[in-house]
Amino acid sequence: MAAALQVDYANGSDLRAQPAAWWHDVLAVVHFDGGAGPPWPAELALTEINAPVLAATDPADDAAGAAEIWRLPGPMHTGEHGGVRYRHNGRLLFASLALAEAQFLDADNASGDGAGGDGAGALRRATDAGYRQLFAALETLGFPYPLRIWNFLSEINGASGDGERYWHFNGARQDVFLGLNRSIAGSVPAASAVGVGPASPLTVYCIASARAPIALENPRQISAWDYPAQYGPRSPTFARACIADDAARTLFISGTASIVGHASAHAGDQCEQTREVLRNIRALINTANQRIGGARYALERLYYKVYVRRAEHQPSIERELRRAVGAAARVLYLQADICRHDLLVEIEAVGTPEPP
């Protein structure tokens, strides 16, 4: 059986205490808001995200933030291709890039594209450039299939041009998929897009493979690519979850919100929204188990990242999650905006199945 991709979450003091050998099988580190953090090994493809970490128990850790650590057996190969930093072990690849929208503003102001200088065109061009760079790197390096993509953009709910910034991001991203003859429905990667602090760069990172993922949909929800136009003129391009098509069968559950069918549910109630999210995640676990056979994925065995719109909601969201998943669950809480104004929480997950 292929060694499974592993993820864990670590605070600053945990990372500072690790010896050099601890980092040898680290595929990637994603560091969330907290200043410079510990000294990072030079060979890592470090990705920085401007999203405050919530619920740190040790005030000393607030200064160094927290990190998402991905591991695979090496040896590792590290490099850069067209602005995309990457690291891989020959089986799976981590790739990331960050683009400041400001570098696209001059063209935005002069283009006459109707953006009125408010950044809609800049965001679209940054998204176009970033995704073209990302896909070029994946193709060149021999890992053409992203299994899971994470997107972080500033002011995701902000009005810009003739719509919301999230709408412009979706449109530009879909144009790249279409322009490169990539599918925008069905066999697409798991993904998420959340909002981070003002003036943050557009940051995209992914885990990719030489083999296409097994895409999964949620029977409780309409597929995102079939959303009606009320959620934007162009639908998002992502699967609700996917399974890596290798012996390890890693399950990636996309950012999941309180949505039933296509409609947001339980406006203003973060606790009930969390319960609805967990019902959706259970449905995806059931779908994954049916696909590979047997009850091998389980709610309590997954690792979770939780995006919380309002920091004061974190304790009540955590209570709901712990009640469902158990006190020992591995969870990272981040403050971030969700793609719809009425959504207060979004949860993603990753995990591997029990052996058959």
Short mmCIF file of C-alpha atoms in Angstrom, two decimals:
data_model
loop_
_atom_site.label_atom_id
_atom_site.label_comp_id
_atom_site.label_asym_id
_atom_site.label_seq_id
_atom_site.Cartn_x
_atom_site.Cartn_y
_atom_site.Cartn_z
CA MET A 1 0.00 0.00 0.00
CA ALA A 2 1.32 3.46 -0.90
CA ALA A 3 2.30 5.51 2.11
CA ALA A 4 -0.57 7.87 2.81
CA LEU A 5 -0.35 11.62 2.64
CA GLN A 6 -0.54 12.95 6.20
CA VAL A 7 -1.62 16.35 7.47
CA ASP A 8 -1.28 17.83 10.93
CA TYR A 9 -1.56 21.24 12.56
CA ALA A 10 1.18 22.68 14.74
CA ASN A 11 1.60 25.88 16.72
CA GLY A 12 4.70 27.99 16.88
CA SER A 13 6.23 26.43 19.96
CA ASP A 14 5.77 22.92 18.51
CA LEU A 15 7.62 23.90 15.36
CA ARG A 16 10.47 25.67 17.12
CA ALA A 17 11.21 22.50 19.09
CA GLN A 18 11.68 20.21 16.09
CA PRO A 19 15.14 18.98 15.04
CA ALA A 20 16.37 19.29 11.46
CA ALA A 21 15.60 15.63 10.71
CA TRP A 22 11.90 16.21 11.52
CA TRP A 23 11.54 18.25 8.33
CA HIS A 24 12.97 15.72 5.87
CA ASP A 25 9.64 14.13 4.89
CA VAL A 26 7.65 17.38 4.98
CA LEU A 27 6.00 17.94 1.61
CA ALA A 28 4.70 21.42 2.45
CA VAL A 29 4.12 23.97 5.18
CA VAL A 30 1.25 26.45 5.05
CA HIS A 31 1.77 29.11 7.71
CA PHE A 32 -1.22 31.11 8.93
CA ASP A 33 -1.06 34.64 10.26
CA GLY A 34 1.41 35.11 13.05
CA GLY A 35 4.43 37.11 11.95
CA ALA A 36 7.61 35.41 10.84
CA GLY A 37 7.09 32.17 12.75
CA PRO A 38 9.95 29.76 13.50
CA PRO A 39 13.07 29.54 11.32
CA TRP A 40 11.93 27.60 8.25
CA PRO A 41 14.22 25.16 6.42
CA ALA A 42 15.29 26.76 3.17
CA GLU A 43 14.16 23.84 0.99
CA LEU A 44 10.48 24.00 2.00
CA ALA A 45 7.83 25.39 -0.32
CA LEU A 46 6.52 27.69 2.41
CA THR A 47 3.13 29.32 1.80
CA GLU A 48 1.95 32.27 3.92
CA ILE A 49 -1.77 32.99 4.44
CA ASN A 50 -3.10 36.17 6.07
CA ALA A 51 -5.84 34.49 8.13
CA PRO A 52 -5.77 34.90 11.93
CA VAL A 53 -5.59 31.72 13.96
CA LEU A 54 -8.40 31.41 16.50
CA ALA A 55 -8.46 29.68 19.88
CA ALA A 56 -4.72 29.53 20.58
CA THR A 57 -4.39 28.29 24.15
CA ASP A 58 -0.91 29.70 24.72
CA PRO A 59 -0.52 33.48 24.17
CA ALA A 60 3.10 32.87 23.14
CA ASP A 61 1.85 30.89 20.16
CA ASP A 62 -0.19 33.84 18.87
CA ALA A 63 3.04 35.54 17.85
CA ALA A 64 4.10 32.63 15.65
CA GLY A 65 0.68 31.59 14.35
CA ALA A 66 0.01 28.02 13.33
CA ALA A 67 0.95 25.83 10.40
CA GLU A 68 -0.56 23.09 8.30
CA ILE A 69 2.07 20.40 7.80
CA TRP A 70 1.81 17.91 4.92
CA ARG A 71 4.02 14.81 5.01
CA LEU A 72 5.01 12.06 2.59
CA PRO A 73 8.04 9.77 2.50
CA GLY A 74 10.89 11.26 0.47
CA PRO A 75 13.24 11.86 -1.09
CA MET A 76 11.84 15.27 -1.92
CA HIS A 77 12.51 17.46 -4.94
CA THR A 78 12.06 21.21 -4.56
CA GLY A 79 12.10 24.01 -7.09
CA GLU A 80 10.31 26.85 -8.85
CA HIS A 81 8.64 26.98 -12.24
CA GLY A 82 7.32 30.26 -13.62
CA GLY A 83 6.63 31.76 -10.22
CA VAL A 84 5.15 28.52 -8.82
CA ARG A 85 7.03 27.03 -5.89
CA TYR A 86 6.80 23.25 -5.67
CA ARG A 87 7.98 20.19 -3.80
CA HIS A 88 7.25 16.55 -4.62
CA ASN A 89 8.31 13.02 -3.85
CA GLY A 90 7.68 11.58 -7.32
CA ARG A 91 4.10 10.55 -6.42
CA LEU A 92 2.36 13.70 -5.21
CA LEU A 93 3.26 17.34 -5.69
CA PHE A 94 2.54 20.46 -3.65
CA ALA A 95 2.54 23.74 -5.58
CA SER A 96 1.80 27.30 -4.52
CA LEU A 97 1.91 30.87 -5.78
CA ALA A 98 0.96 34.34 -4.57
CA LEU A 99 0.17 37.32 -6.79
CA ALA A 100 -0.37 40.87 -5.57
CA GLU A 101 -3.36 42.37 -7.35
CA ALA A 102 -1.62 45.75 -7.22
CA GLN A 103 0.72 44.72 -10.02
CA PHE A 104 -2.32 44.46 -12.30
CA LEU A 105 -3.93 47.80 -11.32
CA ASP A 106 -2.36 50.00 -14.01
CA ALA A 107 -3.82 47.83 -16.72
CA ASP A 108 -7.13 47.85 -14.84
CA ASN A 109 -7.33 51.64 -14.81
CA ALA A 110 -6.42 51.97 -18.48
CA SER A 111 -8.36 49.08 -19.95
CA GLY A 112 -11.84 50.55 -20.12
CA ASP A 113 -13.22 47.20 -18.97
CA GLY A 114 -15.98 48.71 -16.85
CA ALA A 115 -14.22 48.05 -13.57
CA GLY A 116 -14.05 51.74 -12.78
CA GLY A 117 -10.61 51.36 -11.21
CA ASP A 118 -12.05 49.39 -8.26
CA GLY A 119 -10.03 46.27 -8.93
CA ALA A 120 -12.42 43.89 -10.70
CA GLY A 121 -10.22 43.73 -13.76
CA ALA A 122 -7.09 43.43 -11.63
CA LEU A 123 -8.52 40.46 -9.76
CA ARG A 124 -9.58 38.78 -12.99
CA ARG A 125 -6.14 39.25 -14.52
CA ALA A 126 -4.36 38.09 -11.38
CA THR A 127 -6.56 34.97 -11.32
CA ASP A 128 -5.94 34.34 -15.01
CA ALA A 129 -2.18 34.75 -14.65
CA GLY A 130 -2.00 32.66 -11.48
CA TYR A 131 -3.97 29.73 -12.82
CA ARG A 132 -2.13 29.69 -16.11
CA GLN A 133 1.18 29.63 -14.24
CA LEU A 134 -0.08 26.89 -11.93
CA PHE A 135 -1.35 24.62 -14.69
CA ALA A 136 1.81 25.17 -16.77
CA ALA A 137 3.91 24.06 -13.82
CA LEU A 138 1.77 21.00 -13.15
CA GLU A 139 1.93 19.91 -16.79
CA THR A 140 5.67 20.46 -17.10
CA LEU A 141 6.45 18.63 -13.87
CA GLY A 142 4.28 15.63 -14.75
CA PHE A 143 1.51 16.13 -12.18
CA PRO A 144 -1.30 17.47 -14.39
CA TYR A 145 -4.21 16.59 -12.10
CA PRO A 146 -4.86 18.78 -9.05
CA LEU A 147 -6.61 16.73 -6.38
CA ARG A 148 -7.32 19.66 -4.06
CA ILE A 149 -6.96 23.43 -4.64
CA TRP A 150 -7.09 26.14 -1.97
CA ASN A 151 -7.80 29.78 -2.95
CA PHE A 152 -7.39 32.80 -0.66
CA LEU A 153 -8.39 36.26 -1.88
CA SER A 154 -8.95 39.52 -0.08
CA GLU A 155 -12.45 40.96 0.44
CA ILE A 156 -14.19 38.03 -1.19
CA ASN A 157 -17.67 39.49 -0.56
CA GLY A 158 -16.77 43.02 -1.66
CA ALA A 159 -18.60 44.75 -4.51
CA SER A 160 -16.39 45.28 -7.54
CA GLY A 161 -17.20 46.25 -11.10
CA ASP A 162 -20.56 44.75 -11.97
CA GLY A 163 -20.66 42.16 -9.18
CA GLU A 164 -18.94 40.63 -6.17
CA ARG A 165 -15.23 39.93 -6.15
CA TYR A 166 -15.95 36.22 -5.73
CA TRP A 167 -17.96 36.28 -8.96
CA HIS A 168 -15.05 37.85 -10.86
CA PHE A 169 -12.66 35.28 -9.41
CA ASN A 170 -14.95 32.41 -10.46
CA GLY A 171 -15.34 33.79 -13.96
CA ALA A 172 -11.62 34.26 -14.56
CA ARG A 173 -10.78 30.87 -13.06
CA GLN A 174 -13.35 29.11 -15.23
CA ASP A 175 -12.04 30.89 -18.33
CA VAL A 176 -8.60 29.39 -17.69
CA PHE A 177 -10.06 25.90 -17.28
CA LEU A 178 -11.93 26.29 -20.57
CA GLY A 179 -8.98 27.89 -22.37
CA LEU A 180 -6.74 24.97 -21.42
CA ASN A 181 -9.37 22.37 -22.34
CA ARG A 182 -9.90 21.36 -18.74
CA SER A 183 -13.28 20.14 -17.57
CA ILE A 184 -15.48 22.55 -15.59
CA ALA A 185 -17.95 19.88 -14.44
CA GLY A 186 -17.75 16.29 -13.32
CA SER A 187 -14.09 15.30 -13.16
CA VAL A 188 -12.81 18.42 -11.41
CA PRO A 189 -10.71 18.87 -8.26
CA ALA A 190 -11.95 19.48 -4.76
CA ALA A 191 -11.48 23.14 -3.85
CA SER A 192 -12.31 26.05 -1.59
CA ALA A 193 -12.18 29.85 -1.81
CA VAL A 194 -12.28 32.07 1.26
CA GLY A 195 -11.65 35.70 2.02
CA VAL A 196 -8.61 36.98 3.90
CA GLY A 197 -7.35 40.37 5.05
CA PRO A 198 -7.46 43.51 2.86
CA ALA A 199 -4.59 43.89 0.39
CA SER A 200 -3.56 40.26 0.84
CA PRO A 201 -2.18 38.67 -2.32
CA LEU A 202 -4.23 36.19 -4.26
CA THR A 203 -2.74 32.95 -2.95
CA VAL A 204 -3.38 29.54 -4.48
CA TYR A 205 -1.94 26.22 -3.43
CA CYS A 206 -2.71 22.67 -4.44
CA ILE A 207 -1.82 19.02 -4.11
CA ALA A 208 -1.55 17.32 -7.50
CA SER A 209 -1.03 13.87 -8.95
CA ALA A 210 -0.15 12.17 -12.22
CA ARG A 211 -3.56 10.45 -12.01
CA ALA A 212 -7.00 12.07 -12.18
CA PRO A 213 -8.94 12.19 -8.89
CA ILE A 214 -12.15 10.28 -8.22
CA ALA A 215 -14.59 13.18 -7.94
CA LEU A 216 -17.55 12.92 -5.56
CA GLU A 217 -20.77 14.89 -5.22
CA ASN A 218 -23.14 15.34 -2.28
CA PRO A 219 -26.68 13.97 -2.73
CA ARG A 220 -27.94 16.72 -0.40
CA GLN A 221 -26.62 19.50 -2.65
CA ILE A 222 -26.78 20.60 -6.26
CA SER A 223 -23.36 20.35 -7.87
CA ALA A 224 -21.62 23.73 -7.68
CA TRP A 225 -21.24 23.93 -11.47
CA ASP A 226 -25.08 23.82 -11.75
CA TYR A 227 -25.80 26.73 -9.38
CA PRO A 228 -28.43 29.17 -10.64
CA ALA A 229 -27.36 32.66 -11.73
CA GLN A 230 -28.40 34.28 -8.43
CA TYR A 231 -25.03 33.16 -7.05
CA GLY A 232 -23.07 34.77 -9.85
CA PRO A 233 -23.01 34.76 -13.64
CA ARG A 234 -20.43 31.95 -13.71
CA SER A 235 -20.67 28.91 -11.46
CA PRO A 236 -17.76 27.74 -9.31
CA THR A 237 -15.61 24.92 -10.67
CA PHE A 238 -15.06 22.28 -8.01
CA ALA A 239 -16.17 18.86 -6.82
CA ARG A 240 -17.65 18.49 -3.35
CA ALA A 241 -14.90 15.98 -2.54
CA CYS A 242 -12.44 13.72 -4.25
CA ILE A 243 -10.42 10.59 -3.56
CA ALA A 244 -6.84 10.23 -4.73
CA ASP A 245 -6.78 7.39 -7.25
CA ASP A 246 -3.90 5.49 -5.68
CA ALA A 247 -3.51 2.80 -3.06
CA ALA A 248 -3.61 5.30 -0.19
CA ARG A 249 -7.07 6.62 -1.19
CA THR A 250 -6.74 9.99 0.57
CA LEU A 251 -10.12 11.73 0.84
CA PHE A 252 -10.24 15.51 0.33
CA ILE A 253 -13.50 17.19 1.33
CA SER A 254 -13.91 20.65 -0.17
CA GLY A 255 -14.82 23.70 1.85
CA THR A 256 -18.35 22.77 2.99
CA ALA A 257 -20.99 25.24 4.14
CA SER A 258 -24.58 25.26 5.36
CA ILE A 259 -26.11 24.76 1.92
CA VAL A 260 -28.97 22.41 1.10
CA GLY A 261 -29.77 22.03 -2.58
CA HIS A 262 -28.32 25.35 -3.69
CA ALA A 263 -29.75 27.54 -0.91
CA SER A 264 -28.00 28.81 2.21
CA ALA A 265 -29.65 27.52 5.38
CA HIS A 266 -30.01 28.83 8.94
CA ALA A 267 -29.11 32.48 8.39
CA GLY A 268 -27.71 34.15 11.50
CA ASP A 269 -27.34 30.92 13.50
CA GLN A 270 -23.74 29.70 13.57
CA CYS A 271 -24.58 26.64 15.67
CA GLU A 272 -27.26 25.33 13.34
CA GLN A 273 -25.08 26.17 10.35
CA THR A 274 -22.31 24.04 11.87
CA ARG A 275 -24.75 21.15 12.35
CA GLU A 276 -25.83 21.47 8.72
CA VAL A 277 -22.22 21.49 7.56
CA LEU A 278 -21.62 18.28 9.50
CA ARG A 279 -24.68 16.67 7.91
CA ASN A 280 -23.17 17.51 4.53
CA ILE A 281 -19.79 16.08 5.52
CA ARG A 282 -21.44 12.88 6.75
CA ALA A 283 -23.21 12.57 3.40
CA LEU A 284 -19.86 12.94 1.60
CA ILE A 285 -18.26 10.32 3.83
CA ASN A 286 -21.12 7.94 3.00
CA THR A 287 -20.63 8.62 -0.71
CA ALA A 288 -16.89 8.00 -0.40
CA ASN A 289 -17.45 4.74 1.47
CA GLN A 290 -19.89 3.55 -1.18
CA ARG A 291 -17.34 4.37 -3.87
CA ILE A 292 -14.46 2.36 -2.38
CA GLY A 293 -16.55 -0.26 -0.55
CA GLY A 294 -17.09 -0.64 3.20
CA ALA A 295 -17.31 1.88 6.03
CA ARG A 296 -13.66 2.84 5.84
CA TYR A 297 -13.84 6.65 6.17
CA ALA A 298 -15.23 8.00 9.44
CA LEU A 299 -16.09 11.45 10.79
CA GLU A 300 -13.85 11.04 13.84
CA ARG A 301 -10.78 10.05 11.77
CA LEU A 302 -10.64 13.17 9.59
CA TYR A 303 -8.56 16.30 10.11
CA TYR A 304 -10.51 19.55 9.93
CA LYS A 305 -9.85 23.17 9.02
CA VAL A 306 -12.65 25.53 10.04
CA TYR A 307 -13.13 29.02 8.60
CA VAL A 308 -15.08 31.28 10.97
CA ARG A 309 -16.47 34.60 9.76
CA ARG A 310 -16.81 36.17 13.23
CA ALA A 311 -14.19 35.37 15.83
CA GLU A 312 -16.71 35.50 18.67
CA HIS A 313 -18.54 32.52 17.13
CA GLN A 314 -15.54 30.21 17.37
CA PRO A 315 -16.30 28.76 20.85
CA SER A 316 -19.87 27.79 19.96
CA ILE A 317 -18.78 26.36 16.59
CA GLU A 318 -16.09 24.35 18.34
CA ARG A 319 -18.63 22.95 20.82
CA GLU A 320 -20.81 21.72 17.97
CA LEU A 321 -17.88 20.17 16.14
CA ARG A 322 -16.47 18.45 19.23
CA ARG A 323 -19.92 17.10 20.10
CA ALA A 324 -20.13 15.43 16.69
CA VAL A 325 -16.53 14.42 16.10
CA GLY A 326 -15.15 13.90 19.59
CA ALA A 327 -12.84 15.78 21.92
CA ALA A 328 -9.70 14.33 20.33
CA ALA A 329 -10.41 15.72 16.85
CA ARG A 330 -7.55 17.55 15.15
CA VAL A 331 -8.92 20.96 14.14
CA LEU A 332 -7.47 24.29 13.06
CA TYR A 333 -9.71 27.37 13.36
CA LEU A 334 -9.08 30.40 11.16
CA GLN A 335 -10.89 33.70 10.85
CA ALA A 336 -11.90 34.18 7.22
CA ASP A 337 -14.83 35.37 5.15
CA ILE A 338 -17.05 32.81 3.43
CA CYS A 339 -18.10 33.06 -0.21
CA ARG A 340 -21.70 34.10 0.60
CA HIS A 341 -22.63 36.94 2.95
CA ASP A 342 -25.10 34.81 4.92
CA LEU A 343 -22.68 31.97 5.65
CA LEU A 344 -20.89 32.09 9.00
CA VAL A 345 -18.77 28.94 8.92
CA GLU A 346 -17.11 26.65 6.38
CA ILE A 347 -15.38 23.37 7.16
CA GLU A 348 -13.01 21.27 5.08
CA ALA A 349 -11.55 17.88 5.91
CA VAL A 350 -8.94 15.36 4.83
CA GLY A 351 -8.22 11.80 5.85
CA THR A 352 -7.39 8.26 4.82
CA PRO A 353 -9.49 5.11 5.13
CA GLU A 354 -9.11 2.24 7.52
CA PRO A 355 -7.41 -0.71 5.80
CA PRO A 356 -9.89 -3.16 4.23
#
